Short mmCIF file of C-alpha atoms in Angstrom, two decimals:
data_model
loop_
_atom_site.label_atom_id
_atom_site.label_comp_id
_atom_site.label_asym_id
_atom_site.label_seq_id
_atom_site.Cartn_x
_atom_site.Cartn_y
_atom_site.Cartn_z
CA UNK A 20 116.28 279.92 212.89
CA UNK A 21 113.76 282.53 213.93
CA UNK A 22 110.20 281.81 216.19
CA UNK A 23 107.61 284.26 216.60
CA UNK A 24 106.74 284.87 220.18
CA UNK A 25 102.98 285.42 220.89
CA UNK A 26 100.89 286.76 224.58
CA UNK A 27 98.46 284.43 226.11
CA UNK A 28 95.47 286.72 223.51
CA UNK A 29 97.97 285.03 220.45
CA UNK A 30 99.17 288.38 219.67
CA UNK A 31 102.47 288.04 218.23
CA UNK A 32 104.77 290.55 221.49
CA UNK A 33 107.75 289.59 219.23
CA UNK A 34 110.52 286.95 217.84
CA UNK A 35 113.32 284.19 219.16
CA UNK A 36 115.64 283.80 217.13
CA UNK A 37 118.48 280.91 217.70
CA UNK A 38 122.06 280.12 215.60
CA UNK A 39 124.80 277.93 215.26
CA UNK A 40 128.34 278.46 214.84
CA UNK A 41 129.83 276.54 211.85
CA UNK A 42 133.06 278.37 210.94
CA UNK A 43 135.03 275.22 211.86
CA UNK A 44 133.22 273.35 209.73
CA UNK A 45 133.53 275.57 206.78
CA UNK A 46 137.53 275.88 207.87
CA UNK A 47 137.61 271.74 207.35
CA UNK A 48 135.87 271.48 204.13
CA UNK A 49 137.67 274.29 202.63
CA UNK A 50 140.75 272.74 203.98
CA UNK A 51 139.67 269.62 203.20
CA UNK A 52 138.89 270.65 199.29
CA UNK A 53 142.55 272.36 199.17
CA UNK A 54 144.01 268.58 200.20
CA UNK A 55 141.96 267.09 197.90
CA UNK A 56 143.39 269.32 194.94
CA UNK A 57 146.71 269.20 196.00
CA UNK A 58 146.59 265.87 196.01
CA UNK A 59 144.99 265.63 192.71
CA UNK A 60 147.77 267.82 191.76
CA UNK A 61 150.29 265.51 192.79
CA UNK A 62 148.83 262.28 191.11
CA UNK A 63 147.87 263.83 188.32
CA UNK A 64 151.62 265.42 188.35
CA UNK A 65 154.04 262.90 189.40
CA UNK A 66 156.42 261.21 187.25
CA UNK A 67 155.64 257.75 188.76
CA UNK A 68 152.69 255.84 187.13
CA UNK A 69 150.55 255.54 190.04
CA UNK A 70 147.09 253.89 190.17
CA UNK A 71 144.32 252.49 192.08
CA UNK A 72 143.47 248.73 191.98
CA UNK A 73 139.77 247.13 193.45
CA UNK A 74 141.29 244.64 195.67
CA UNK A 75 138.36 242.51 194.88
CA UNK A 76 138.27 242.28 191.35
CA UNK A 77 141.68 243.65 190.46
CA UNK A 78 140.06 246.09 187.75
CA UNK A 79 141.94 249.28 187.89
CA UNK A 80 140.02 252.34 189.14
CA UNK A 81 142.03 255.24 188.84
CA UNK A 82 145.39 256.36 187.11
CA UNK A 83 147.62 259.05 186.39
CA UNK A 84 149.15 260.17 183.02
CA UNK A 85 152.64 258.51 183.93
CA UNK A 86 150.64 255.37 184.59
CA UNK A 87 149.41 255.70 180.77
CA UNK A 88 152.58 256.87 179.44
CA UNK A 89 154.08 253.58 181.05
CA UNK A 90 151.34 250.72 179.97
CA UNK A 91 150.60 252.87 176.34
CA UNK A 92 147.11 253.02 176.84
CA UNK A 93 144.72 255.67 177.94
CA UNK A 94 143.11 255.75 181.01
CA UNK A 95 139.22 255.34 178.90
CA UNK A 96 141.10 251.88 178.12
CA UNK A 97 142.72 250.98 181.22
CA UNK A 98 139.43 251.61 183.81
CA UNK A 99 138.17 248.31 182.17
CA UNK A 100 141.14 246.50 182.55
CA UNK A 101 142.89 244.54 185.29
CA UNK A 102 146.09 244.78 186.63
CA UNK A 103 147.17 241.55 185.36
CA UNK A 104 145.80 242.21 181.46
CA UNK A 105 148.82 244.72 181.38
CA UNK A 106 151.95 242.22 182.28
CA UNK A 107 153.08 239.32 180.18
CA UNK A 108 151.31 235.93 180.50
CA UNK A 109 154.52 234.48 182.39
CA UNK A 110 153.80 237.15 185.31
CA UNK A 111 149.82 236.83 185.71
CA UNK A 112 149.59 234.48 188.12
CA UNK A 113 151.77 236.23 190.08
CA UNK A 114 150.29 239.32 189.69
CA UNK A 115 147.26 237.67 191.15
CA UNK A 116 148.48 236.43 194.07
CA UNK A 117 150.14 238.88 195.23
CA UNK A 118 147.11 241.31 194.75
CA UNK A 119 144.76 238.65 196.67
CA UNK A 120 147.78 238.63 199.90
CA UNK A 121 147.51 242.46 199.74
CA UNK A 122 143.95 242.81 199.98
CA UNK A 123 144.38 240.96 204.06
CA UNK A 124 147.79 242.99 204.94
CA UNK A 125 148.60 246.27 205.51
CA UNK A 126 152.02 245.93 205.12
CA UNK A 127 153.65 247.23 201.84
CA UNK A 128 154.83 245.11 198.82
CA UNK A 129 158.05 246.47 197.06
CA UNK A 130 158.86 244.47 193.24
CA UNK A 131 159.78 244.47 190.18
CA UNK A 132 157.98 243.61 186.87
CA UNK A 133 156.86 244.10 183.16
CA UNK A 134 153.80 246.12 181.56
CA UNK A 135 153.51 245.20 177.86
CA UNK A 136 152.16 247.99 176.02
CA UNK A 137 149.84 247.24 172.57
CA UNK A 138 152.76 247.29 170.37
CA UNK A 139 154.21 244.58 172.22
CA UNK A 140 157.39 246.84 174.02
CA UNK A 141 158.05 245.71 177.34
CA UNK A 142 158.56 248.19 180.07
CA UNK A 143 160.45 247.46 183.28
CA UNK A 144 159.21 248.61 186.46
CA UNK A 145 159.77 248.91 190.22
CA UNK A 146 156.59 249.04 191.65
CA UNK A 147 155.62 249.66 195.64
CA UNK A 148 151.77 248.17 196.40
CA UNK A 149 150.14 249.61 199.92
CA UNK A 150 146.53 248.74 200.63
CA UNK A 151 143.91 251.67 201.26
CA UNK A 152 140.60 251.90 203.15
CA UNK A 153 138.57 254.35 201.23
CA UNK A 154 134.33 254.51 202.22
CA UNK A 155 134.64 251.30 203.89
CA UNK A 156 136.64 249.55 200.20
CA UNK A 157 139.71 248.27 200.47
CA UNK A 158 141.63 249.37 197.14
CA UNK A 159 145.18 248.67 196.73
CA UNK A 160 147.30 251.92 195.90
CA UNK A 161 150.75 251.05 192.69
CA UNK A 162 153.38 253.60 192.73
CA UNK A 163 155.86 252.32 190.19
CA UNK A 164 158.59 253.57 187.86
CA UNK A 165 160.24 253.42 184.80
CA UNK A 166 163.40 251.79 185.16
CA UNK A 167 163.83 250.20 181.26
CA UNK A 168 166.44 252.67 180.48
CA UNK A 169 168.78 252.48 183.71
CA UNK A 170 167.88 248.59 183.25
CA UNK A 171 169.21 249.06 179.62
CA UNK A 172 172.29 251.16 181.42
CA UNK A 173 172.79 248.40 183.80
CA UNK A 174 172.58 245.88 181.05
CA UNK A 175 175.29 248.15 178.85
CA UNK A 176 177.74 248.76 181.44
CA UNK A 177 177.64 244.78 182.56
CA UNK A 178 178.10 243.91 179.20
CA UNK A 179 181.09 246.75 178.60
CA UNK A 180 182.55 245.07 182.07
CA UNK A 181 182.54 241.61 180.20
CA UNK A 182 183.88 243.06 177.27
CA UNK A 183 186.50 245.14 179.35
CA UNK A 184 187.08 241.70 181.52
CA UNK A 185 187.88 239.73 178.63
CA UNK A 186 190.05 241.57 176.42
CA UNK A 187 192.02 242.61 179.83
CA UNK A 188 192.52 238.67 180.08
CA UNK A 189 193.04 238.08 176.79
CA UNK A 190 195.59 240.44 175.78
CA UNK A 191 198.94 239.75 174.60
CA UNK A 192 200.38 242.99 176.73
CA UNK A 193 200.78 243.21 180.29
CA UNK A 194 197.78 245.05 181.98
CA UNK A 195 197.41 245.75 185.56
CA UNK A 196 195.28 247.86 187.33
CA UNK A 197 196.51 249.83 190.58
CA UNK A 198 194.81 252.12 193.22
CA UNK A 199 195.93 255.28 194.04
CA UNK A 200 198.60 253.63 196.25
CA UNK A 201 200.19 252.02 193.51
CA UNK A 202 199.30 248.78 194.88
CA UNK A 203 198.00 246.00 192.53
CA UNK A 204 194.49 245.23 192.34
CA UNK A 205 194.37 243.03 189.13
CA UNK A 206 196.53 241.70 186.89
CA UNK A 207 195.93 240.02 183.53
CA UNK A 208 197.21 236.40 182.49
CA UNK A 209 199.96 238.07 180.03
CA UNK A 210 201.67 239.94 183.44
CA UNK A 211 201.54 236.47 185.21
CA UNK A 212 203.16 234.57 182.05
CA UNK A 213 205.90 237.04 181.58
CA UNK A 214 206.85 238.29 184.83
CA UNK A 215 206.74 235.01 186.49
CA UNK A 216 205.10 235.65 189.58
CA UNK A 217 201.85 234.23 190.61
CA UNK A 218 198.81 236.75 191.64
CA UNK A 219 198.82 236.15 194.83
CA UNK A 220 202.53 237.54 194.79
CA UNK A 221 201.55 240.68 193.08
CA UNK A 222 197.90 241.56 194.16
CA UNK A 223 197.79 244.01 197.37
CA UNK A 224 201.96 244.99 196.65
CA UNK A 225 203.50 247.58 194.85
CA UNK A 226 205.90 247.55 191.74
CA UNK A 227 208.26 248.66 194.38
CA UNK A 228 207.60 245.93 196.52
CA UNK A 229 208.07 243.70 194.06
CA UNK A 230 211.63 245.31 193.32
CA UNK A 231 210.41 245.56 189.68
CA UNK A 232 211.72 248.99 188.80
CA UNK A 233 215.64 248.77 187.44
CA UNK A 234 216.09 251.89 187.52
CA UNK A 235 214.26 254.52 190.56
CA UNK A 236 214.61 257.73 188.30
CA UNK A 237 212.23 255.53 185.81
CA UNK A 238 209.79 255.36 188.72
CA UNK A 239 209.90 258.63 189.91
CA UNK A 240 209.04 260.04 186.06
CA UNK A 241 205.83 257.74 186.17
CA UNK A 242 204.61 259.32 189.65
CA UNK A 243 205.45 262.95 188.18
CA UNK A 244 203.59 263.08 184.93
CA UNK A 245 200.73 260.86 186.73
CA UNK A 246 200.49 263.87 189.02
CA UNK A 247 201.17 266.30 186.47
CA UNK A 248 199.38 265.22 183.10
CA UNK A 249 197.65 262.22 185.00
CA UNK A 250 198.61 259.63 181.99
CA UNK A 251 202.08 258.41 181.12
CA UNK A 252 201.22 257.62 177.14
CA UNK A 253 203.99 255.31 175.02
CA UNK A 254 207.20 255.76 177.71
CA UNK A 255 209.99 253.40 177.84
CA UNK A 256 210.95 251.61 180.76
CA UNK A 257 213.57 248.97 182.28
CA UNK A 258 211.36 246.50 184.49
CA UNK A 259 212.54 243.24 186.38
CA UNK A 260 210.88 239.93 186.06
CA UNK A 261 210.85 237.46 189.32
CA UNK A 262 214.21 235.87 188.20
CA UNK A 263 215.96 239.24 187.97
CA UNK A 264 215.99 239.17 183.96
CA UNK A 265 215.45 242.79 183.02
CA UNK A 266 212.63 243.75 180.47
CA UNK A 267 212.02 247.08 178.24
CA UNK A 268 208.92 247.50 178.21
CA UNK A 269 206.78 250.20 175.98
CA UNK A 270 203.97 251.63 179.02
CA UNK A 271 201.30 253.65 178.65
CA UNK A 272 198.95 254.69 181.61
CA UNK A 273 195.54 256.46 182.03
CA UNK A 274 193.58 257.15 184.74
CA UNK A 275 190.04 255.20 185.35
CA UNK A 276 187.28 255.43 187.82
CA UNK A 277 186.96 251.67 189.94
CA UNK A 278 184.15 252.09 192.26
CA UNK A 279 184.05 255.43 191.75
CA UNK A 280 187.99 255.74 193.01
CA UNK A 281 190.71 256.88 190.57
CA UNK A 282 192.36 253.85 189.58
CA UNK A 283 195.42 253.66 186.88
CA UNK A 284 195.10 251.46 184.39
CA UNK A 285 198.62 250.46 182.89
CA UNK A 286 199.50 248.56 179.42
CA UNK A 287 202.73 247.60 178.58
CA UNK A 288 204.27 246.09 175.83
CA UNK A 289 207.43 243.81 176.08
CA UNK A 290 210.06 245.36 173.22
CA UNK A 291 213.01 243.17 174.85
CA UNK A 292 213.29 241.14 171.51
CA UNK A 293 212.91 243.86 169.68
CA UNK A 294 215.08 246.24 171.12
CA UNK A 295 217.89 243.72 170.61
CA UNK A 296 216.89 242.70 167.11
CA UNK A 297 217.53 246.86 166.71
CA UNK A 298 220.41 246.85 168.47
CA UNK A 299 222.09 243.96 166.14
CA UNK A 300 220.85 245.61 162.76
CA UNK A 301 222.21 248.98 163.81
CA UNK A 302 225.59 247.08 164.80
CA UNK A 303 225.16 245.46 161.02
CA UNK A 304 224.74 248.36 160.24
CA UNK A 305 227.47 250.01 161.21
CA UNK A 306 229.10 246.88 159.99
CA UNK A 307 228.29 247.57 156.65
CA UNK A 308 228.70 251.45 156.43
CA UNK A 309 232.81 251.01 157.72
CA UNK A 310 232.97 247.95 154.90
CA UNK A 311 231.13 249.96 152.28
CA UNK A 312 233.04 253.32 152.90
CA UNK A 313 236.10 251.99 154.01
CA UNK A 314 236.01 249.23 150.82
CA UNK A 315 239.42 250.03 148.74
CA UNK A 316 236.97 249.03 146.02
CA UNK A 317 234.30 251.45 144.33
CA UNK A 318 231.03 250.30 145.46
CA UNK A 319 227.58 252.26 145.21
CA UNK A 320 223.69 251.38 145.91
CA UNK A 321 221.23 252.24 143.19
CA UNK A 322 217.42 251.35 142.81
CA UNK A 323 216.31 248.87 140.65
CA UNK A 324 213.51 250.69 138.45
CA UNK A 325 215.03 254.19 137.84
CA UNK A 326 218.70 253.49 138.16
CA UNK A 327 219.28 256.28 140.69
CA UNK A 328 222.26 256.20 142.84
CA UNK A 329 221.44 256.26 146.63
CA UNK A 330 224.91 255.83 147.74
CA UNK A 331 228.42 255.86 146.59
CA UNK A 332 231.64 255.11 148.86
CA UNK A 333 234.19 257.62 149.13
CA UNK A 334 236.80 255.38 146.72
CA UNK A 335 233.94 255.70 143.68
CA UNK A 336 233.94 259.63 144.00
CA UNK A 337 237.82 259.72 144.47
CA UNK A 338 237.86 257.45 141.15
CA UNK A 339 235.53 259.49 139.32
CA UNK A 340 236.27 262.82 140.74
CA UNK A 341 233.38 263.82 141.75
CA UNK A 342 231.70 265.08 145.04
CA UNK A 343 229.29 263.19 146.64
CA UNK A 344 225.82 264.92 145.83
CA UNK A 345 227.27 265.24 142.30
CA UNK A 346 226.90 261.21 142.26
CA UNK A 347 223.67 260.59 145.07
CA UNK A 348 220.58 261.42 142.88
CA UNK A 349 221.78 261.01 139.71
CA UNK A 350 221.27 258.06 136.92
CA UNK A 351 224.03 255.10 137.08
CA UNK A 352 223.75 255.70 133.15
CA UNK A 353 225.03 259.44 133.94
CA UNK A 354 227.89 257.99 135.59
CA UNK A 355 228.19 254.87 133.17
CA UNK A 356 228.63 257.99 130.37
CA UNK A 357 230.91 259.68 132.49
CA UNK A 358 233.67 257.20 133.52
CA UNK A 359 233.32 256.04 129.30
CA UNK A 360 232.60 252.34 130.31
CA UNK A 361 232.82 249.55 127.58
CA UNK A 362 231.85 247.79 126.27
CA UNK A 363 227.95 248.82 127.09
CA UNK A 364 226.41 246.01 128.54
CA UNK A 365 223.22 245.71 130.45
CA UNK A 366 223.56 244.31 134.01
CA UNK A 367 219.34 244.18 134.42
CA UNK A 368 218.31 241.19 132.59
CA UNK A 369 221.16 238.75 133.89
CA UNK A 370 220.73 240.27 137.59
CA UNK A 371 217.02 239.34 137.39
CA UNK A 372 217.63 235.78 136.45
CA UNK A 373 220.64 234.72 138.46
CA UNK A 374 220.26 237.19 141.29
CA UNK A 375 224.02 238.43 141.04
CA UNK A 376 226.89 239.27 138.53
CA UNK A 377 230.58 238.14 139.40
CA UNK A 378 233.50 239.70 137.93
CA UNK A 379 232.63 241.25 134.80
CA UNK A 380 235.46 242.80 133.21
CA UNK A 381 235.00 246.47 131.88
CA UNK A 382 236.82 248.81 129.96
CA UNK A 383 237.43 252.77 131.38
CA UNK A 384 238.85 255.80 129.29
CA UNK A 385 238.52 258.29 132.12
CA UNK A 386 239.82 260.40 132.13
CA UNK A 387 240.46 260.66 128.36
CA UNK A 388 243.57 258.99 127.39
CA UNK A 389 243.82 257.07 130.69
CA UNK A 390 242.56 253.80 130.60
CA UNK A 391 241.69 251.10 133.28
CA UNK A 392 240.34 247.88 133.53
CA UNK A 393 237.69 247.37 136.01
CA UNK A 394 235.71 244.34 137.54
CA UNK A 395 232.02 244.52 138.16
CA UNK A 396 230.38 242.82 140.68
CA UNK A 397 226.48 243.07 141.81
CA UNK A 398 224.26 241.43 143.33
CA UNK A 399 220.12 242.43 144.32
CA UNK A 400 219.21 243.80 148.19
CA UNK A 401 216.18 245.03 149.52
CA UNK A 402 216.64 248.55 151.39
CA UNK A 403 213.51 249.57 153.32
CA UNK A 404 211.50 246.97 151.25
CA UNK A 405 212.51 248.65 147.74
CA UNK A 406 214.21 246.28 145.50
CA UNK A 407 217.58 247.43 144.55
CA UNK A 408 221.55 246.63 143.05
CA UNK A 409 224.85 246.46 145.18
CA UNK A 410 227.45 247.00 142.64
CA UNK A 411 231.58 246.47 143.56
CA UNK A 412 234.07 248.12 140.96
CA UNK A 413 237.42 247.22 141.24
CA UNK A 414 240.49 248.45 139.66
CA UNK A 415 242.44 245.79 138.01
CA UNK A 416 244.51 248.01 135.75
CA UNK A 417 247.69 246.00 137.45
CA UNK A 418 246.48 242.84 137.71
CA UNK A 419 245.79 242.86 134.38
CA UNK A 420 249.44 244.43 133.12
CA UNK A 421 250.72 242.02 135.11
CA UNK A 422 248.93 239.49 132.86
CA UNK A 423 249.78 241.33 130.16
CA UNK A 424 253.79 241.32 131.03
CA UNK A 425 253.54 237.33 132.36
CA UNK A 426 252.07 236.33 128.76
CA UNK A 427 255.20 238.11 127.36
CA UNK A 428 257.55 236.83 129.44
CA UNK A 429 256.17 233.66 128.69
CA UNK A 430 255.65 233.71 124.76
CA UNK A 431 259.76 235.04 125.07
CA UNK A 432 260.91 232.19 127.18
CA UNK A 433 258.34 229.92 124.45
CA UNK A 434 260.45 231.05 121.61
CA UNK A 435 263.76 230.93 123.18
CA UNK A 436 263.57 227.66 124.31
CA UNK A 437 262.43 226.20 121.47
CA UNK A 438 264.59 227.54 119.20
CA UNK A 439 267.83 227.06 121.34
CA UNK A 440 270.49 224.53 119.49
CA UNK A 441 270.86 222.97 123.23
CA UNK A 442 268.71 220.05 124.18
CA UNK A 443 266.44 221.04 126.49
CA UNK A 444 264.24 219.33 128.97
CA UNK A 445 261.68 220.37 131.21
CA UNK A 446 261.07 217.23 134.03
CA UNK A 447 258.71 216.68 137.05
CA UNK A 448 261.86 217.16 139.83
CA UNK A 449 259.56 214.80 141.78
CA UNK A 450 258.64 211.79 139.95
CA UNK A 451 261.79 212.67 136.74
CA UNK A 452 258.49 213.04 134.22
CA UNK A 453 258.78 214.69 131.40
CA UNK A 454 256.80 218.26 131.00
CA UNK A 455 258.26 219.49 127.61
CA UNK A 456 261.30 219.08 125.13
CA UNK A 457 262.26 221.20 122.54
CA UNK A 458 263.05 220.40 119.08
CA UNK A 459 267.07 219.96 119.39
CA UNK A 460 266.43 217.63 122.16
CA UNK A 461 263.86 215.80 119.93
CA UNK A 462 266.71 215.39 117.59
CA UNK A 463 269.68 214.28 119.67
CA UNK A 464 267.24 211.13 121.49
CA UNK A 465 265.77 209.84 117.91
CA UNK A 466 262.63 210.27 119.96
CA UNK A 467 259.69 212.46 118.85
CA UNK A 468 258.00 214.63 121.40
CA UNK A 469 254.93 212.70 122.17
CA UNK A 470 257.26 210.04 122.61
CA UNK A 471 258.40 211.63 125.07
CA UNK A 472 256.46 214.04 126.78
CA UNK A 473 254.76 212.24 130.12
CA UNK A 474 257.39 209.67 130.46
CA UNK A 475 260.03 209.25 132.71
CA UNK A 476 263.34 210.65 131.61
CA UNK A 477 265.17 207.30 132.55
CA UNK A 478 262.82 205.26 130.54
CA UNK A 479 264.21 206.58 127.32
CA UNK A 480 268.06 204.86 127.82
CA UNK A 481 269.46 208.44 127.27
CA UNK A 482 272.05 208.05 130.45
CA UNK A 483 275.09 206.51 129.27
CA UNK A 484 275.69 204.27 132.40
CA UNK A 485 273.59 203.90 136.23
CA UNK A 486 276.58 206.69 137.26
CA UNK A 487 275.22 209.08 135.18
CA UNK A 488 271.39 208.38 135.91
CA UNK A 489 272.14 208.24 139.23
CA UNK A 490 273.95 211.94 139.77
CA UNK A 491 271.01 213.13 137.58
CA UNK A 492 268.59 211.66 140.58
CA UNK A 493 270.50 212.88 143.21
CA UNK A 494 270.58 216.34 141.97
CA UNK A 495 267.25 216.35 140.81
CA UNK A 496 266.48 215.71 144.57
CA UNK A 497 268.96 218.02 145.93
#
């Protein structure tokens, strides 16, 4: 500021001029402006909703785009509001309170709650509160955040850990889970029920501990692919229960995180049962293939609804002269042609309804000019759940010349004796009844034959005197 200096006639002699340094001053506001934008920058910024509350009235003041993003409403709609007009009716009061306490502390507040936005969504937050002095006001300061999605998370991965809890409990196979120790940490019900120990046995020990492995080498494999492939997937083992039974078990293990730890989680499958229910069909098995090839009898397998042969014993391709994948493949009704069966019959219909044939006698002219007589057997089997015929062929070419030769014998003997001039009589040696008399013997009693025929011989009077009866007796016994 300047003066004009003056001499004692009031002519001005010249000026005073006096100033005042305000550099600092300048320095501060500029400074002062910067904070003021920076912050600005940083609430207008930030991904936290943050607003200003009147700690009076509760009416919100100022807010930042994350605090709009958060309630759904613009800030021209929230100024007008209060806090409280943006939670759900259960949390008002408490809203309310809790602003009132704040406005007389100035200690923080750290929470959690809902905003309800106009469509009705509710969003979960974790809000901090801090009172603020600003031009003699007291204002209370929200910084809160969005937590609905890791809520959501939280939600999903309690509910998957119910889920996970429950089927590990409720399985049927044995589940355990181990660290990387290979000590038990859990163990579900099915391990308790078929191992026979109790938890507290197994929980904190190892399978080793527990002298569960039968065999080391099996143990050893697990530990190698774990640290090579880090799973074991469908392996069988040989495992000991608490009584010292042994168990084969079908194991699979993968790897899992337990607070965030590798873990192994292991499911096994008890096969004992099964493995024995395999072993005794494969010994049937072999049962059957020594009796079916090693049969003296033809026998062959062939499916029910196309006839085709699926397998034929050695005798029926020695018989037939065939090989054997000149037989396997083909139609029984080839081979029916070939071996020149009669008569023709057809086994289907009477295998349908009585399940099984039994000694049907057939006729063979193979090869040509040599004939045999054959009996067919069958009966229905299931082979791998197809539906199909077990047929026996056996040669009875001799039995059935021996027939032949006995009914010859027999009409010759017939004739003989009844023709003979001799009396002849054919008695029970036991009891002296009488089986058969021929005609001259007939003639020399008086008696006819159904007089005589089941009647003792000494009930006729033919012995001359009790000598003579009895020396027939005795020699009959003797």
């Amino acid at each position: 500021m300047d003066s004009i200096l003056e001499s004692e006639s009031g002519k001005p002699i010249g000026t005073l001029s006096a100033g005042e340094d305000i550099t600092e001053r300048i320095n501060l506001e500029n400074e002062l402006r910067e904070n003021e934008e920076k912050y600005r920058a940083i609430f207008m910024e930030a991904r936290a909703g943050i607003i200003l509350i009147d700690a009076e009235t509760g009416i919100i003041v100022e807010c930042n785009p994350s605090f709009e993003k958060i309630t759904g409403r613009s800030f021209e709609e929230l100024r007008n509001m209060k806090l409280w007009d943006t939670v759900p009716p259960e949390q008002r009061e408490k809203i309310q309170v809790d602003l009132s306490q704040m406005a007389s502390t100035t200690d923080g507040l750290a929470g959690e709650g809902l905003h309800v936005r106009p469509d009705g969504t509710r969003v979960t937050v974790e809000y901090y509160w801090k009172s603020v002095t600003i031009n003699g006001k007291v204002y209370i300061q929200s910084i809160s955040h969005d937590v609905s999605r890791r809520k959501l998370t939280e939600l999903m991965i309690r509910e998957s850990e119910e889920k996970f809890a429950k089927a590990f409990q409720a399985s049927p196979d044995f589940m355990t889970i181990m660290d990387e120790n290979h000590r038990f940490i859990e163990v579900n019900e099915a391990f308790i029920r078929g191992t026979g120990f109790t938890r507290e046995e197994v929980l904190g020990h190892t399978p080793a501990d527990l002298h569960r492995w039968v065999f080391p080498e099996q143990e050893q494999k697990v530990i190698e692919l774990l640290a090579t492939e880090g799973k074991v997937t469908e392996q069988e083992f040989h495992l000991r229960k608490k009584d010292g039974s042994v168990q084969v078990m079908v194991m699979t293990i993968e790897q899992i995180s337990v607070g965030g730890k590798p873990h192994n989680l292991s499911i096994a499958r008890d096969i004992t049962e099964r493995k024995k229910t395999e072993k005794a069909l494969r010994e049937t098995q072999e049962r059957f293939n020594r009796a079916f090839h090693g049969s003296p009898d033809m026998v062959l397998i062939t499916r029910l609804d196309d006839g085709i042969i699926i397998d034929a014993n050695d005798k029926l391709l020695e018989t037939a002269g065939l090989q054997f994948d000149q037989v396997v493949g083909q139609s029984i009704y080839e081979l029916k042609k070939r071996m020149n069966l009669e008569p023709d019959v057809h086994l289907i219909e009477p295998l349908l309804s009585e399940g099984h044939i039994e000694n049907l006698e057939l006729k063979s002219n193979y090869p040509e000019g040599n004939f045999m007589w054959l009996s067919l057997s069958a009966s229905l089997i299931d082979i791998d759940g197809q539906h199909c015929i077990l047929a026996s062929i056996r040669d009875i070419t001799l039995q059935k010349r021996i027939e032949e030769a006995l009914k010859e014998s027999e009409e010759k003997f017939s004739k003989a004796f009844h023709n003979s001039p001799d009396a002849i009589t054919i008695t029970d040696a036991t009891t002296s009844v009488i089986l058969d008399v021929n005609e001259s013997a007939c003639e020399m009693t008086g008696y006819s034959r159904q007089e005589m025929l089941g009647k003792p011989i000494y009930e006729l009077g033919v012995y001359t005197s009790p000598e003579s009866r009895k020396w027939i007796e005795d020699t009959m016994v003797r």
